[in-house]
Short mmCIF file of C-alpha atoms and ligand atoms in Angstrom, two decimals:
data_model
loop_
_atom_site.label_atom_id
_atom_site.label_comp_id
_atom_site.label_asym_id
_atom_site.label_seq_id
_atom_site.Cartn_x
_atom_site.Cartn_y
_atom_site.Cartn_z
CA MET A 1 95.74 157.25 84.67
CA PRO A 2 96.70 158.28 81.13
CA PHE A 3 99.35 155.88 79.87
CA GLU A 4 100.96 156.07 76.53
CA LEU A 5 101.33 152.87 74.48
CA ILE A 6 103.61 152.81 71.48
CA THR A 7 103.88 149.93 69.01
CA ILE A 8 107.28 149.70 67.34
CA PRO A 9 107.76 147.61 64.26
CA CYS A 10 111.04 145.63 64.32
CA LEU A 11 112.83 143.17 62.05
CA SER A 12 110.53 141.99 59.22
CA ASP A 13 107.29 141.49 61.12
CA ASN A 14 107.91 141.76 64.93
CA TYR A 15 106.44 144.25 67.32
CA ALA A 16 107.92 145.71 70.51
CA PHE A 17 105.87 147.95 72.81
CA LEU A 18 106.66 150.91 75.06
CA VAL A 19 104.41 151.85 77.95
CA HIS A 20 104.98 155.30 79.42
CA ASN A 21 103.47 156.82 82.49
CA PRO A 22 103.74 160.59 82.15
CA GLU A 23 102.95 161.11 85.88
CA THR A 24 105.92 159.01 87.11
CA GLY A 25 108.14 159.39 84.05
CA GLN A 26 108.64 155.66 83.99
CA THR A 27 108.85 153.67 80.72
CA ALA A 28 108.65 149.96 80.19
CA LEU A 29 109.65 148.03 77.06
CA ILE A 30 108.01 144.73 76.21
CA ASP A 31 110.26 142.44 74.13
CA VAL A 32 113.43 143.48 72.29
CA PRO A 33 113.49 142.17 68.69
CA GLU A 34 116.19 144.72 67.71
CA ALA A 35 117.65 147.80 69.42
CA ALA A 36 117.75 150.54 66.77
CA PRO A 37 113.98 151.23 66.14
CA ILE A 38 113.37 151.12 70.00
CA GLN A 39 116.26 153.42 70.71
CA ALA A 40 115.04 155.88 68.07
CA VAL A 41 111.63 156.15 69.73
CA LEU A 42 113.25 156.55 73.18
CA ASP A 43 115.55 159.27 71.92
CA LYS A 44 112.81 161.13 70.12
CA ARG A 45 110.55 161.14 73.18
CA GLY A 46 113.35 161.73 75.70
CA TRP A 47 112.25 158.61 77.68
CA THR A 48 114.55 156.41 79.78
CA LEU A 49 113.70 152.76 80.19
CA THR A 50 112.97 151.69 83.71
CA ASP A 51 111.87 148.11 82.98
CA ILE A 52 112.28 145.60 80.18
CA LEU A 53 109.81 142.73 80.11
CA LEU A 54 110.59 139.55 78.13
CA THR A 55 107.80 137.26 77.10
CA HIS A 56 109.84 134.28 75.91
CA HIS A 57 113.32 133.20 74.92
CA HIS A 58 113.07 133.17 71.13
CA TRP A 59 115.76 135.25 69.44
CA ASP A 60 113.28 137.58 67.72
CA HIS A 61 112.06 138.76 71.13
CA VAL A 62 115.35 139.19 72.99
CA GLU A 63 118.08 139.70 70.38
CA GLY A 64 118.17 143.49 70.62
CA LEU A 65 118.78 143.59 74.38
CA ALA A 66 122.56 143.49 74.17
CA ASP A 67 122.61 146.54 71.85
CA LEU A 68 120.12 148.63 73.74
CA GLN A 69 121.61 151.23 76.07
CA HIS A 70 119.77 150.94 79.35
CA ALA A 71 120.03 150.64 83.05
CA ALA A 72 116.57 149.12 83.27
CA ARG A 73 115.43 146.18 85.32
CA VAL A 74 115.13 143.10 83.09
CA ILE A 75 112.18 140.88 83.92
CA GLY A 76 111.30 137.44 82.56
CA ALA A 77 110.02 133.96 83.37
CA LYS A 78 111.64 132.11 86.27
CA ALA A 79 111.10 128.83 84.30
CA ASP A 80 113.17 130.19 81.40
CA ALA A 81 115.85 132.04 83.36
CA HIS A 82 118.42 129.53 82.04
CA ARG A 83 117.76 130.45 78.41
CA LEU A 84 116.80 134.12 78.70
CA PRO A 85 119.29 137.00 78.98
CA ASP A 86 120.36 137.74 82.56
CA LEU A 87 117.24 138.64 84.63
CA ASP A 88 117.06 141.16 87.48
CA LEU A 89 113.64 139.81 88.40
CA ALA A 90 112.29 136.31 87.66
CA VAL A 91 108.53 135.95 87.70
CA GLU A 92 105.92 133.23 87.40
CA GLU A 93 102.14 132.87 87.10
CA GLY A 94 100.24 134.56 89.80
CA ASP A 95 102.94 137.17 90.55
CA VAL A 96 101.83 140.76 90.56
CA ILE A 97 104.63 143.32 90.09
CA LYS A 98 104.63 147.13 89.92
CA ILE A 99 105.72 148.56 86.54
CA CYS A 100 105.35 152.25 85.50
CA GLY A 101 103.39 152.86 88.71
CA THR A 102 100.76 150.27 87.88
CA SER A 103 100.29 146.65 88.71
CA VAL A 104 101.17 143.91 86.24
CA GLN A 105 99.84 140.39 86.54
CA ILE A 106 101.90 137.46 85.25
CA PHE A 107 100.22 134.65 83.28
CA ASP A 108 101.83 131.44 82.13
CA VAL A 109 100.70 131.13 78.51
CA SER A 110 102.76 128.13 77.48
CA GLY A 111 102.20 126.45 74.14
CA HIS A 112 104.39 128.29 71.66
CA THR A 113 107.19 127.63 74.11
CA VAL A 114 106.90 126.08 77.57
CA GLY A 115 107.64 129.04 79.85
CA HIS A 116 106.12 131.77 77.63
CA ILE A 117 104.54 134.44 79.84
CA ALA A 118 102.05 137.21 79.24
CA PHE A 119 102.02 140.53 81.12
CA TYR A 120 98.63 142.07 81.94
CA MET A 121 98.13 145.61 83.15
CA PRO A 122 94.51 145.90 84.46
CA ASP A 123 94.56 149.62 84.90
CA PRO A 124 95.31 150.77 81.34
CA GLY A 125 93.91 147.45 80.09
CA TYR A 126 96.92 146.15 78.14
CA ALA A 127 97.84 142.51 77.71
CA PHE A 128 101.29 141.69 76.19
CA THR A 129 100.78 138.24 74.71
CA ALA A 130 103.62 138.03 72.14
CA ASP A 131 103.40 134.65 70.42
CA SER A 132 100.48 133.18 72.48
CA LEU A 133 97.27 135.01 71.59
CA MET A 134 97.79 137.04 68.39
CA ALA A 135 95.47 139.14 66.20
CA MET A 136 93.27 136.43 64.50
CA GLY A 137 95.87 133.85 65.51
CA CYS A 138 98.13 132.17 68.03
CA GLY A 139 101.70 131.13 67.98
CA ARG A 140 102.93 127.88 66.48
CA LEU A 141 103.29 125.00 68.90
CA PHE A 142 107.09 124.60 69.07
CA GLU A 143 107.32 123.13 72.56
CA GLY A 144 103.92 122.91 74.19
CA THR A 145 100.87 120.83 73.34
CA ALA A 146 97.58 121.92 71.83
CA ALA A 147 95.88 121.36 75.22
CA GLN A 148 98.44 123.63 76.89
CA MET A 149 97.90 126.46 74.37
CA TRP A 150 94.09 126.03 74.59
CA ALA A 151 94.45 126.43 78.44
CA SER A 152 96.47 129.54 77.80
CA MET A 153 93.75 130.85 75.46
CA LEU A 154 91.13 130.30 78.19
CA LYS A 155 93.15 132.40 80.65
CA LEU A 156 93.44 135.33 78.26
CA ARG A 157 89.84 134.91 77.12
CA ALA A 158 88.76 135.73 80.71
CA LEU A 159 90.23 139.21 80.64
CA PRO A 160 87.87 142.18 80.12
CA PRO A 161 86.78 142.45 76.46
CA GLU A 162 88.08 145.99 76.16
CA THR A 163 91.64 144.76 76.87
CA LEU A 164 94.15 145.66 74.16
CA ILE A 165 95.90 142.52 72.99
CA CYS A 166 99.52 143.59 72.20
CA SER A 167 100.88 140.57 70.33
CA GLY A 168 104.28 139.96 68.85
CA HIS A 169 103.93 139.82 65.08
CA GLU A 170 102.12 141.30 62.06
CA TYR A 171 100.68 137.96 60.86
CA THR A 172 97.06 139.09 60.78
CA ALA A 173 96.44 139.08 57.02
CA SER A 174 97.58 135.45 56.76
CA ASN A 175 95.67 134.59 59.90
CA VAL A 176 92.40 135.99 58.65
CA ALA A 177 92.81 134.31 55.23
CA PHE A 178 93.18 131.03 57.08
CA ALA A 179 90.19 131.73 59.32
CA LEU A 180 88.04 132.14 56.25
CA THR A 181 89.04 128.65 55.03
CA LEU A 182 87.44 127.26 58.22
CA GLU A 183 84.32 129.46 58.08
CA PRO A 184 83.89 131.06 54.65
CA ASP A 185 80.41 132.37 55.52
CA ASN A 186 81.23 133.87 58.95
CA GLU A 187 80.07 137.43 58.61
CA PRO A 188 82.17 138.98 61.45
CA ILE A 189 85.32 137.34 59.95
CA ILE A 190 84.53 138.53 56.44
CA LEU A 191 84.08 142.10 57.82
CA ARG A 192 87.29 141.88 59.80
CA ALA A 193 89.15 140.54 56.70
CA GLU A 194 88.12 143.68 54.84
CA GLU A 195 89.30 145.89 57.70
CA ILE A 196 92.62 144.07 57.83
CA LYS A 197 93.10 144.32 54.06
CA ALA A 198 92.39 148.06 54.20
CA ALA A 199 94.70 148.59 57.15
CA ARG A 200 97.57 146.69 55.48
CA ASN A 201 97.11 148.50 52.16
CA ASN A 202 97.51 151.76 54.09
CA GLY A 203 100.51 150.50 56.07
CA VAL A 204 98.48 150.57 59.31
CA PHE A 205 99.40 148.03 62.03
CA THR A 206 96.62 145.50 62.90
CA VAL A 207 98.19 145.15 66.37
CA PRO A 208 97.15 145.82 69.06
CA SER A 209 93.54 144.55 68.69
CA THR A 210 90.81 144.36 71.32
CA LEU A 211 90.04 141.16 73.04
CA ALA A 212 86.41 141.80 72.02
CA ALA A 213 87.37 141.55 68.31
CA GLU A 214 89.38 138.36 69.07
CA LEU A 215 86.47 136.80 70.96
CA ALA A 216 84.21 137.38 67.96
CA THR A 217 86.54 136.28 65.18
CA ASN A 218 89.70 134.49 66.34
CA PRO A 219 89.30 130.74 65.73
CA TYR A 220 91.77 129.80 68.43
CA LEU A 221 89.66 131.49 71.08
CA ARG A 222 86.53 129.81 69.71
CA ALA A 223 87.48 126.10 69.82
CA ASP A 224 84.44 125.54 72.01
CA ASP A 225 82.08 127.42 69.72
CA PRO A 226 79.61 124.83 68.27
CA ALA A 227 79.38 126.79 65.01
CA LEU A 228 83.15 126.50 64.44
CA SER A 229 83.47 122.80 65.35
CA ALA A 230 80.47 122.06 63.08
CA ALA A 231 81.98 124.05 60.21
CA MET A 232 85.20 122.02 60.64
CA GLY A 233 83.30 118.69 60.50
CA MET A 234 83.90 118.00 64.19
CA PRO A 235 80.46 118.62 65.83
CA GLY A 236 80.50 117.90 69.55
CA ALA A 237 84.26 117.30 69.62
CA ASP A 238 86.37 118.19 72.71
CA PRO A 239 87.47 121.83 72.48
CA ALA A 240 91.11 120.90 72.97
CA ALA A 241 90.80 118.48 70.01
CA VAL A 242 89.19 121.22 67.89
CA PHE A 243 91.94 123.58 68.86
CA ALA A 244 94.60 121.01 67.92
CA GLU A 245 92.93 120.53 64.52
CA ILE A 246 92.75 124.29 63.85
CA ARG A 247 96.45 124.65 64.69
CA ALA A 248 97.37 121.59 62.53
CA ARG A 249 95.39 122.99 59.56
CA LYS A 250 97.09 126.35 59.91
CA ASP A 251 100.50 124.65 59.93
CA ARG A 252 99.56 123.17 56.48
CA PHE A 253 97.98 126.40 55.23
ZN1 LIG B 1 108.43 133.04 69.48
FE1 LIG B 2 108.14 135.58 67.70
#
């Protein structure tokens, strides 16, 4: 089925996403950092929102909802219903819901916050990961533990490699610069750094990225890669401990 996926830059470095099914005419929005840029795309395309999916409660992912004109169904995590805008449908890990005529699987990807969810659409192969798995990165650990975020990474890592990882921010240039401090001689990361630099110089988004690219280069998905733990001076260490050290070094970067 031919879906349309549109990445919408919002605020200073956030992304929202629209998924449109031309066969059913349905349109879903994932996260609402601010209303105006999203409304502009909807108006231009003549699309009407049928569903709004919220990944987590942080203001830069929900703030625009109040200003967006819509009669859409608002969907978010049951665990966070008390701190999300009013939900029409509360979901949790393992739930499968129908959005835009296709099935959507719910994953708990806690770590950045406890209650952060990801939405995975197997048919078009999109995963909306917001501030869990990001291009070359992962979200900061505001509420969860490193072990929790590592468990979330393992869930996302199991998706098909061709999956498009639709993450919440344009942080990729900083993320790849940091990854090179861990592994300055890692050829795939060096190549990806050049691609990212070229993209940013041309104003091209680095999001979404493929899971295949993240599997090859994203340090947070590779905490159990012996080459990475060795490069970090932690040979043989527990992957969750390596993950915690990567995240801690990034926080100081
Ligand atoms: Zn956040
Ligand atoms: Fe965010």
